Coordinates of C-alpha atoms in Angstrom, one line a residue:
X1 CA -6.6 -65.6 68.5
X2 CA -9.8 -63.6 68.9
X3 CA -11.9 -66.6 67.9
X4 CA -10.3 -68.8 70.5
X5 CA -10.7 -66.0 73.1
X6 CA -14.4 -65.6 72.3
X7 CA -15.0 -69.4 72.5
X8 CA -13.2 -69.7 75.8
X9 CA -15.0 -66.7 77.2
X10 CA -18.3 -68.0 76.1
X11 CA -17.7 -71.5 77.5
X12 CA -16.5 -70.0 80.8
X13 CA -19.6 -67.8 81.0
X14 CA -21.8 -70.9 80.4
X15 CA -19.9 -72.9 82.9
X16 CA -19.9 -70.3 85.7
X17 CA -23.2 -68.6 85.2
X18 CA -25.4 -71.4 84.0
X19 CA -23.9 -74.8 84.8
X20 CA -22.4 -74.2 88.2
X21 CA -25.7 -73.1 89.9
X22 CA -27.5 -76.1 88.6
X23 CA -24.7 -78.4 89.7
X24 CA -24.8 -76.9 93.2
X25 CA -28.6 -77.4 93.4
X26 CA -28.2 -81.0 92.3
X27 CA -25.7 -81.7 95.1
X28 CA -27.6 -79.6 97.7
X29 CA -30.9 -81.5 96.9
X30 CA -29.3 -84.8 96.2
X31 CA -32.2 -86.9 97.1
X32 CA -34.4 -84.9 94.7
X33 CA -31.8 -85.4 92.0
X34 CA -31.7 -89.2 92.6
X35 CA -35.5 -89.4 92.7
X36 CA -35.8 -87.5 89.4
X37 CA -33.3 -89.9 87.7
X38 CA -35.1 -92.9 89.1
X39 CA -38.5 -91.5 87.8
X40 CA -37.0 -91.1 84.3
X41 CA -35.7 -94.7 84.5
X42 CA -39.2 -95.9 85.5
X43 CA -40.8 -94.0 82.6
X44 CA -38.3 -95.5 80.1
X45 CA -39.0 -98.9 81.4
X46 CA -42.7 -98.2 81.0
X47 CA -42.1 -97.6 77.3
X48 CA -40.9 -101.1 76.9
X49 CA -43.4 -102.8 79.2
X50 CA -46.3 -100.9 77.7
X51 CA -45.4 -102.0 74.1
X52 CA -44.6 -98.4 72.9
X53 CA -41.3 -99.7 71.7
X54 CA -41.1 -103.1 70.0
X55 CA -38.2 -105.5 69.6
X56 CA -37.2 -106.8 66.2
X57 CA -34.4 -109.3 66.6
X58 CA -32.6 -108.6 63.3
X59 CA -34.2 -106.3 60.7
X60 CA -33.0 -107.1 57.2
X61 CA -33.0 -105.1 54.0
X62 CA -35.7 -105.8 51.4
X63 CA -35.0 -108.6 48.9
X64 CA -35.2 -108.3 45.1
X65 CA -36.9 -111.6 44.4
X66 CA -40.4 -112.8 45.1
X67 CA -41.6 -116.4 44.9
X68 CA -45.3 -117.2 44.2
X69 CA -46.1 -120.8 45.0
X70 CA -49.3 -122.6 44.1
X71 CA -50.2 -126.1 45.2
X72 CA -53.5 -127.8 44.1
X73 CA -54.9 -131.1 45.2
X74 CA -53.4 -134.2 43.7
X75 CA -54.9 -135.2 40.4
X76 CA -55.6 -131.7 39.3
X77 CA -55.3 -131.5 35.5
X78 CA -52.2 -129.5 34.4
X79 CA -54.4 -127.3 32.3
X80 CA -56.1 -125.9 35.4
X81 CA -52.7 -125.2 37.0
X82 CA -51.5 -123.4 33.9
X83 CA -54.7 -121.3 33.8
X84 CA -54.3 -120.2 37.4
X85 CA -50.7 -119.3 36.9
X86 CA -51.6 -117.2 33.9
X87 CA -54.0 -115.3 36.2
X88 CA -51.2 -114.8 38.7
X89 CA -48.8 -113.6 36.1
X90 CA -51.4 -111.1 34.7
X91 CA -52.2 -109.8 38.2
X92 CA -48.4 -109.3 38.7
X93 CA -48.0 -107.0 35.7
X94 CA -51.3 -105.2 36.4
X95 CA -50.0 -104.4 39.9
X96 CA -46.7 -103.3 38.4
X97 CA -48.5 -100.8 36.2
X98 CA -50.7 -99.4 39.0
X99 CA -47.7 -98.9 41.3
X100 CA -45.6 -97.0 38.8
X101 CA -44.6 -99.5 36.1
X102 CA -40.9 -99.7 37.0
X103 CA -40.9 -102.3 39.8
X104 CA -40.7 -105.7 38.1
X105 CA -37.7 -106.6 36.0
X106 CA -38.6 -110.1 34.9
X107 CA -40.8 -113.1 35.8
X108 CA -40.4 -116.8 35.1
X109 CA -43.1 -119.5 35.6
X110 CA -42.1 -123.1 36.5
X111 CA -44.6 -125.9 36.2
X112 CA -44.3 -129.3 37.9
X113 CA -42.3 -127.9 40.8
X114 CA -43.1 -125.7 43.7
X115 CA -41.0 -123.8 46.3
X116 CA -41.9 -123.4 49.9
X117 CA -40.8 -120.5 52.0
X118 CA -38.9 -123.0 54.2
X119 CA -36.7 -123.8 51.2
X120 CA -38.3 -127.2 50.6
X121 CA -39.1 -128.1 47.0
X122 CA -42.2 -129.8 45.8
X123 CA -42.6 -132.0 42.7
X124 CA -45.7 -133.0 40.8
X125 CA -48.1 -131.8 38.1
X126 CA -50.3 -130.1 40.8
X127 CA -47.5 -127.7 41.7
X128 CA -46.3 -124.5 40.0
X129 CA -44.2 -121.4 41.0
X130 CA -43.5 -118.0 39.7
X131 CA -40.1 -116.3 40.3
X132 CA -40.2 -112.5 40.1
X133 CA -37.2 -110.2 40.1
X134 CA -37.7 -106.6 41.3
X135 CA -35.6 -103.5 41.0
X136 CA -33.2 -102.6 43.8
X137 CA -35.0 -101.3 46.9
X138 CA -33.2 -97.9 46.8
X139 CA -34.4 -97.2 43.3
X140 CA -38.2 -97.6 44.1
X141 CA -40.5 -95.9 46.5
X142 CA -43.0 -98.8 46.8
X143 CA -42.0 -101.1 49.7
X144 CA -42.1 -104.8 49.3
X145 CA -44.9 -105.5 51.7
X146 CA -47.1 -103.0 50.0
X147 CA -46.4 -104.6 46.6
X148 CA -47.2 -108.1 48.0
X149 CA -50.5 -106.9 49.5
X150 CA -51.6 -105.3 46.2
X151 CA -50.6 -108.3 44.2
X152 CA -52.3 -110.7 46.5
X153 CA -55.6 -108.8 46.5
X154 CA -55.8 -109.3 42.7
X155 CA -55.5 -113.1 42.8
X156 CA -58.8 -114.9 43.4
X157 CA -58.3 -118.5 44.6
X158 CA -60.0 -121.2 42.6
X159 CA -61.6 -124.3 43.9
X160 CA -59.2 -127.2 44.5
X161 CA -56.2 -125.1 45.5
X162 CA -54.5 -126.1 48.7
X163 CA -51.9 -123.5 49.2
X164 CA -51.0 -120.2 47.6
X165 CA -48.1 -118.1 49.1
X166 CA -46.2 -115.0 48.2
X167 CA -42.9 -114.6 49.9
X168 CA -39.5 -112.9 49.5
X169 CA -36.1 -114.2 50.4
X170 CA -34.2 -111.8 52.7
X171 CA -30.7 -111.6 54.0
X172 CA -29.7 -112.0 57.7
X173 CA -30.1 -115.0 60.0
X174 CA -31.7 -118.1 58.5
X175 CA -35.3 -119.1 59.3
X176 CA -38.5 -117.2 59.3
X177 CA -40.1 -114.8 61.7
X178 CA -42.6 -117.3 63.1
X179 CA -41.3 -120.9 62.9
X180 CA -42.8 -123.5 65.2
X181 CA -41.9 -127.2 65.2
X182 CA -44.5 -129.7 66.3
X183 CA -43.2 -133.2 67.3
X184 CA -45.1 -136.4 68.1
X185 CA -45.5 -140.1 67.4
X186 CA -48.5 -140.1 65.0
X187 CA -48.2 -138.4 61.6
X188 CA -52.0 -137.8 61.3
X189 CA -52.2 -136.2 64.7
X190 CA -49.3 -133.9 63.8
X191 CA -50.9 -132.9 60.5
X192 CA -54.2 -132.1 62.2
X193 CA -52.4 -130.0 64.8
X194 CA -50.4 -128.2 62.1
X195 CA -53.6 -127.4 60.2
X196 CA -55.2 -126.0 63.3
X197 CA -52.2 -123.9 64.1
X198 CA -52.1 -122.6 60.6
X199 CA -55.8 -121.6 60.8
X200 CA -55.0 -119.7 64.0
X201 CA -52.2 -117.9 62.2
X202 CA -54.5 -116.9 59.4
X203 CA -56.7 -115.0 61.9
X204 CA -53.7 -112.8 63.0
X205 CA -53.3 -109.5 61.1
X206 CA -49.8 -108.9 59.6
X207 CA -49.0 -112.6 58.9
X208 CA -48.4 -113.9 55.4
X209 CA -47.0 -116.9 53.6
X210 CA -48.4 -119.3 56.2
X211 CA -47.5 -122.9 55.4
X212 CA -46.1 -126.2 56.9
X213 CA -43.4 -128.4 55.5
X214 CA -45.5 -131.6 55.4
X215 CA -47.9 -130.9 52.5
X216 CA -50.3 -133.5 51.2
X217 CA -49.2 -135.6 48.3
X218 CA -51.0 -138.0 46.0
X219 CA -53.9 -140.1 47.1
X220 CA -52.9 -143.6 48.4
X221 CA -54.6 -146.9 48.7
X222 CA -53.9 -148.6 52.0
X223 CA -54.5 -152.3 52.0
X224 CA -55.0 -154.7 55.0
X225 CA -55.3 -158.4 55.0
X226 CA -58.7 -159.6 56.0
X227 CA -59.2 -162.5 58.5
X228 CA -60.1 -164.7 55.5
X229 CA -56.8 -163.9 53.8
X230 CA -54.9 -164.7 57.0
X231 CA -56.7 -168.0 57.2
X232 CA -55.5 -168.8 53.6
X233 CA -51.9 -168.1 54.7
X234 CA -51.5 -164.6 53.2
X235 CA -49.5 -161.7 54.8
X236 CA -49.2 -158.0 54.0
X237 CA -45.7 -158.7 52.6
X238 CA -46.9 -161.4 50.2
X239 CA -49.7 -159.3 48.8
X240 CA -47.3 -156.3 48.5
X241 CA -44.8 -158.3 46.5
X242 CA -47.4 -159.5 44.1
X243 CA -48.9 -156.0 43.6
X244 CA -45.5 -154.5 43.0
X245 CA -44.6 -157.2 40.5
X246 CA -47.9 -156.6 38.6
X247 CA -48.0 -152.8 38.6
X248 CA -44.2 -152.0 38.7
X249 CA -43.0 -155.0 36.8
X250 CA -40.9 -158.1 37.6
X251 CA -37.5 -158.3 36.0
X252 CA -37.1 -161.7 34.3
X253 CA -34.1 -161.2 32.0
X254 CA -31.2 -158.9 31.0
X255 CA -29.6 -159.4 27.7
X256 CA -27.0 -157.5 25.6
X257 CA -28.0 -155.9 22.4
X258 CA -24.8 -154.5 20.9
X259 CA -23.6 -151.8 23.2
X260 CA -26.9 -151.6 25.0
X261 CA -28.1 -153.5 28.0
X262 CA -31.8 -154.4 27.7
X263 CA -33.9 -155.2 30.8
X264 CA -37.0 -157.3 30.3
X265 CA -39.9 -156.9 32.8
X266 CA -43.2 -158.7 32.9
X267 CA -46.2 -156.5 34.1
X268 CA -49.9 -156.0 33.6
X269 CA -51.0 -154.1 30.4
X270 CA -51.3 -150.4 30.6
X271 CA -55.1 -150.5 30.4
X272 CA -55.2 -152.4 33.7
X273 CA -52.5 -150.6 35.5
X274 CA -53.9 -147.1 34.8
X275 CA -57.4 -147.8 36.1
X276 CA -58.7 -148.8 39.6
X277 CA -60.8 -151.5 38.0
X278 CA -57.5 -153.4 37.5
X279 CA -57.3 -153.8 41.3
X280 CA -60.8 -155.3 41.4
X281 CA -59.9 -157.9 38.8
X282 CA -56.5 -158.6 40.3
X283 CA -56.1 -162.2 41.5
X284 CA -53.7 -163.0 44.4
X285 CA -51.7 -166.2 44.3
X286 CA -52.1 -168.3 47.5
X287 CA -49.3 -170.4 49.0
X288 CA -50.9 -173.6 47.7
X289 CA -50.8 -172.4 44.1
X290 CA -54.5 -171.3 43.9
X291 CA -55.6 -167.7 43.3
X292 CA -58.4 -165.6 44.7
X293 CA -59.7 -162.1 44.0
X294 CA -57.8 -159.3 45.8
X295 CA -61.1 -157.9 47.2
X296 CA -61.7 -161.3 49.1
X297 CA -58.5 -161.2 51.0
X298 CA -57.7 -157.5 51.5
X299 CA -59.5 -154.3 52.4
X300 CA -58.5 -151.2 50.4
X301 CA -58.9 -147.8 52.0
X302 CA -58.2 -144.5 50.2
X303 CA -56.1 -141.9 52.1
X304 CA -54.1 -138.8 51.3
X305 CA -50.4 -139.3 51.6
X306 CA -47.7 -136.7 52.2
X307 CA -45.0 -135.3 50.0
X308 CA -42.4 -135.9 52.7
X309 CA -42.4 -137.1 56.4
X310 CA -39.7 -135.4 58.4
X311 CA -38.1 -136.2 61.7
X312 CA -36.3 -134.2 64.4
X313 CA -34.5 -135.7 67.3
X314 CA -35.8 -139.1 66.5
X315 CA -39.5 -138.0 66.4
X316 CA -41.9 -137.2 63.7
X317 CA -41.9 -133.4 63.1
X318 CA -43.7 -130.7 61.1
X319 CA -42.8 -127.0 61.1
X320 CA -45.5 -124.3 60.7
X321 CA -44.0 -121.0 59.6
X322 CA -45.1 -117.5 58.5
X323 CA -43.7 -114.1 57.7
X324 CA -44.5 -111.1 59.8
X325 CA -45.2 -107.5 58.7
X326 CA -43.5 -105.6 61.5
X327 CA -45.5 -102.4 60.8
X328 CA -48.7 -104.3 61.8
X329 CA -47.6 -106.8 64.5
X330 CA -44.3 -107.8 66.2
X331 CA -43.1 -111.4 65.9
X332 CA -42.5 -111.5 69.7
X333 CA -46.1 -110.6 70.4
X334 CA -47.3 -113.3 68.0
X335 CA -45.1 -116.0 69.6
X336 CA -46.1 -115.0 73.1
X337 CA -49.8 -115.1 72.2
X338 CA -49.4 -118.6 70.6
X339 CA -47.5 -120.0 73.6
X340 CA -50.2 -118.8 76.0
X341 CA -53.1 -120.0 73.9
X342 CA -53.3 -122.4 71.0
X343 CA -50.0 -124.2 71.5
X344 CA -50.9 -125.3 75.0
X345 CA -54.3 -126.5 73.7
X346 CA -52.7 -128.4 70.9
X347 CA -50.3 -130.1 73.4
X348 CA -53.1 -131.3 75.6
X349 CA -55.5 -132.3 72.8
X350 CA -53.1 -134.1 70.4
X351 CA -50.4 -135.1 72.9
X352 CA -47.6 -133.3 71.0
X353 CA -44.7 -131.1 71.9
X354 CA -43.6 -127.9 70.3
X355 CA -40.4 -125.8 70.1
X356 CA -39.5 -122.5 68.6
X357 CA -37.3 -122.6 65.5
X358 CA -35.9 -120.2 63.0
X359 CA -35.3 -116.6 64.1
X360 CA -37.2 -117.1 67.4
X361 CA -34.8 -119.8 68.5
X362 CA -31.8 -117.7 67.4
X363 CA -33.2 -114.7 69.3
X364 CA -33.6 -116.7 72.5
X365 CA -30.1 -118.2 72.2
X366 CA -28.5 -114.8 71.4
X367 CA -30.2 -112.9 74.2
X368 CA -29.3 -115.7 76.7
X369 CA -25.6 -115.4 75.6
X370 CA -25.7 -111.6 75.8
X371 CA -27.1 -111.7 79.3
X372 CA -24.3 -114.0 80.4
X373 CA -21.8 -111.7 78.6
X374 CA -23.2 -108.6 80.3
X375 CA -22.8 -110.2 83.8
X376 CA -19.2 -111.2 83.0
X377 CA -18.5 -107.7 81.6
X378 CA -20.0 -105.9 84.7
X379 CA -18.1 -108.2 87.0
X380 CA -14.8 -107.5 85.3
X381 CA -15.5 -103.7 85.2
X382 CA -16.2 -103.8 89.0
X383 CA -13.0 -105.8 89.7
X384 CA -10.9 -103.4 87.7
X385 CA -12.4 -100.3 89.3
X386 CA -12.1 -101.7 92.7
X387 CA -8.4 -102.4 92.1
X388 CA -7.8 -98.9 90.7
X389 CA -9.8 -97.0 93.4
X390 CA -8.7 -99.4 96.2
X391 CA -12.3 -99.4 97.4
X392 CA -15.4 -101.5 97.2
X393 CA -17.8 -98.5 97.2
X394 CA -16.4 -96.2 94.6
X395 CA -16.9 -98.7 91.7
X396 CA -20.6 -99.0 92.6
X397 CA -21.0 -95.2 92.3
X398 CA -19.3 -95.2 88.9
X399 CA -21.3 -98.2 87.6
X400 CA -24.6 -96.9 89.0
X401 CA -24.7 -94.5 86.0
X402 CA -24.9 -97.4 83.5
X403 CA -28.6 -98.4 83.8
X404 CA -29.5 -94.7 83.8
X405 CA -27.5 -94.2 80.6
X406 CA -29.7 -96.8 78.9
X407 CA -32.7 -94.5 79.5
X408 CA -31.5 -92.2 76.7
X409 CA -31.1 -95.1 74.3
X410 CA -34.7 -96.2 75.0
X411 CA -36.1 -92.7 74.6
X412 CA -34.1 -92.3 71.4
X413 CA -35.7 -95.3 69.8
X414 CA -39.1 -94.0 70.8
X415 CA -38.4 -90.5 69.4
X416 CA -37.0 -92.0 66.1
X417 CA -40.0 -94.4 65.8
X418 CA -37.8 -97.5 65.4
X419 CA -37.7 -100.8 67.2
X420 CA -35.0 -102.2 69.5
X421 CA -32.9 -104.7 67.7
X422 CA -29.9 -106.9 68.6
X423 CA -27.7 -104.2 67.2
X424 CA -29.3 -101.7 69.6
X425 CA -28.1 -104.0 72.4
X426 CA -24.6 -103.9 70.9
X427 CA -24.8 -100.2 71.1
X428 CA -25.9 -100.4 74.7
X429 CA -22.7 -102.3 75.5
X430 CA -20.6 -99.6 73.9
X431 CA -22.6 -96.9 75.6
X432 CA -21.9 -98.6 79.0
X433 CA -18.2 -98.2 78.4
X434 CA -18.4 -94.5 77.5
X435 CA -20.6 -93.8 80.6
X436 CA -18.1 -95.5 82.8
X437 CA -15.2 -93.5 81.3
X438 CA -17.0 -90.2 81.9
X439 CA -17.8 -91.2 85.5
X440 CA -14.2 -92.2 86.1
X441 CA -13.0 -88.8 84.9
X442 CA -15.4 -87.0 87.4
X443 CA -14.7 -89.3 90.4
X444 CA -10.9 -89.1 89.9
X445 CA -10.9 -85.3 89.8
X446 CA -13.2 -85.2 92.8
X447 CA -10.7 -87.4 94.8
X448 CA -7.9 -85.0 93.8
X449 CA -9.8 -82.0 95.1
X450 CA -10.6 -83.8 98.3
X451 CA -7.0 -84.6 98.7
X452 CA -6.3 -80.8 98.4
X453 CA -8.5 -80.2 101.4
X454 CA -11.8 -79.0 99.7
X455 CA -15.1 -79.8 101.5
X456 CA -17.3 -82.5 100.0
X457 CA -20.0 -80.3 98.5
X458 CA -17.5 -77.8 97.2
X459 CA -15.3 -80.5 95.7
X460 CA -18.3 -82.1 94.0
X461 CA -19.5 -78.9 92.4
X462 CA -15.9 -77.9 91.4
X463 CA -15.2 -81.4 89.9
X464 CA -18.4 -81.2 87.8
X465 CA -17.4 -77.8 86.6
X466 CA -13.8 -78.5 85.9
X467 CA -14.6 -81.7 84.0
X468 CA -17.4 -80.2 82.0
X469 CA -15.3 -79.5 79.0
X470 CA -13.8 -83.0 78.9
X471 CA -17.1 -84.7 79.3
X472 CA -18.8 -82.5 76.7
X473 CA -16.0 -83.0 74.1
X474 CA -16.1 -86.8 74.6
X475 CA -19.8 -86.9 74.1
X476 CA -20.3 -84.3 71.4
X477 CA -17.6 -85.6 69.1
X478 CA -19.1 -89.1 69.2
X479 CA -22.6 -87.8 68.7
X480 CA -21.5 -85.6 65.8
X481 CA -19.8 -88.6 64.1
X482 CA -22.9 -90.8 64.4
X483 CA -25.5 -88.1 63.4
X484 CA -25.2 -88.6 59.6
X485 CA -26.0 -92.3 60.1
X486 CA -29.2 -91.5 62.0
X487 CA -30.6 -89.7 59.0
X488 CA -29.3 -92.1 56.3
X489 CA -32.1 -93.0 53.9
X490 CA -30.5 -95.9 52.2
X491 CA -32.3 -99.1 53.0
X492 CA -29.1 -101.1 53.1
X493 CA -28.0 -99.1 56.1
X494 CA -31.3 -99.2 58.0
X495 CA -30.2 -102.1 60.3
X496 CA -27.3 -100.0 61.5
X497 CA -29.5 -97.0 62.6
X498 CA -30.7 -98.7 65.9
X499 CA -27.1 -99.1 67.0
X500 CA -26.3 -95.4 66.2
X501 CA -29.5 -94.4 68.0
X502 CA -28.5 -96.3 71.2
X503 CA -25.1 -94.6 71.3
X504 CA -26.1 -91.1 70.3
X505 CA -29.2 -90.6 72.4
X506 CA -27.8 -92.6 75.3
X507 CA -24.6 -90.6 75.3
X508 CA -26.5 -87.3 75.2
X509 CA -28.6 -88.3 78.2
X510 CA -25.6 -89.8 80.0
X511 CA -23.7 -86.6 79.7
X512 CA -26.3 -84.8 81.7
X513 CA -26.5 -87.8 84.0
X514 CA -22.8 -87.9 84.8
X515 CA -22.7 -84.1 85.4
X516 CA -25.6 -84.0 87.8
X517 CA -26.5 -87.6 89.0
X518 CA -23.0 -88.8 89.8
X519 CA -22.1 -85.8 92.0
X520 CA -25.4 -86.3 93.9
X521 CA -24.7 -90.0 94.2
X522 CA -21.2 -89.3 95.4
X523 CA -22.6 -87.0 98.1
X524 CA -24.8 -89.8 99.3
X525 CA -21.8 -92.2 99.2
X526 CA -19.7 -89.8 101.3
X527 CA -22.5 -89.5 103.9
X528 CA -22.8 -93.2 104.2
X529 CA -19.0 -93.6 104.6
X530 CA -18.7 -90.9 107.3
X531 CA -21.7 -92.3 109.2
X532 CA -20.2 -95.8 109.1
X533 CA -16.9 -94.4 110.3
X534 CA -18.7 -92.5 113.2
X535 CA -18.1 -89.1 111.8
X536 CA -20.7 -86.8 110.3
X537 CA -20.2 -85.1 107.0
X538 CA -21.2 -81.8 108.6
X539 CA -18.4 -82.1 111.0
X540 CA -16.0 -82.8 108.2
X541 CA -17.2 -79.8 106.2
X542 CA -16.9 -77.5 109.3
X543 CA -13.4 -78.6 109.8
X544 CA -12.6 -77.9 106.2
X545 CA -14.0 -74.4 106.5
X546 CA -11.8 -73.6 109.5
X547 CA -8.7 -74.4 107.5
X548 CA -6.8 -71.3 106.3

């Protein structure tokens, strides 16, 4: 047909008039070609090393729920907690009106219980939380981080509040962006170190919902037996049993009243149990039957307790965590700065250890596994190619295009303005296989031409020209299939775009690379082989020219 004839004529014209001269130049000036490819590789590496491209381990779609948690000091009247939560609720709906009025679906306030971002729950009159349901991310233009910033700016913090956080549950790997576990042998030292670390996090822009999972609880009275009490034969256990019986009650009888079982306890009157003056009037029974005032045999010291004391690997532990706004700062940069600065200082000053948890730990484990997997994959690729080509040098030529193919993926992320993710790395693995396939096509055809008696340079140029159609079809069909995903606006598909970017841009660059870089590298390989065999490539080309 005419259309097919025109397409073939146009392609042949492009191949013979445009591509062939450039392919001949790439082979003739092979060292210049290799130097240019190496320069591009260095520039792409500079984009990573210079921070122009960040790394976000696993980007997740926005959630549809927000938790607002407020924790006051123990003993705060419930009326103050309710008044503050009313302000938070009013600020929520005011923010909703200012940003369009169609963001919040419903909101529910819960008193007497709080919810930490680490999924730990808190109980007590000093805690309250607000659960907010938003519309689906694809139906609103306001992003979640912008909504949280606007809402947080409208909430003034009253006196007596210990912690107020706004956070949203997201899908993906468990844990939070910044999650650091501190371990040690003293709970007070751990809490002091956690507070200092949290204060450091507050100074970093882009961090929110900063908290630790060992919040303060109600005030406690710690008693210790005085020397006088020890002389009278008292111990901590004896005083503790008497205090428990007086304030919690001592069971003296259980009787049956119809179908009910009634328990009888003897304890102090409510007027004495609900006031500290009851402790001052409390008399302790001595082993000899006499009694003395509690203040004469024990020292009482007030101290804040903790809601919960946690352990990890047999040691006391506390985790400090925060959410990261990736548009302001990267989680990896925050972790690196903490490890080089405040975490080392806390280790020396408080005698504690630290470890990365949450997504940081998952990231380190995943990247370590991927490095090992990449080494095994490249080793198997080399063994298979060495077996197919019956050579140790040809597989190196074919695989040399792999790192240069990654350049296109890195530049693609930079042009698209997105970060590298773990799915980008998956795309690089797939890209490596495609680059190897294209290189195999070119090298195999070159070997056939050499077997037919063509000279090295002529065979290299002819192989690139004859395999141009196959390489272009392999690349363009894949790129065309992935292009719609690159411009997908749905937030639910955003985490797939980095993988499509790696394959599409990497394949586009590797197509040029295979057609120009591989022939130049093959020319260098042939020169090395002939020199090692004692025969110059010029002599081989001259002999080939003399053949009829």
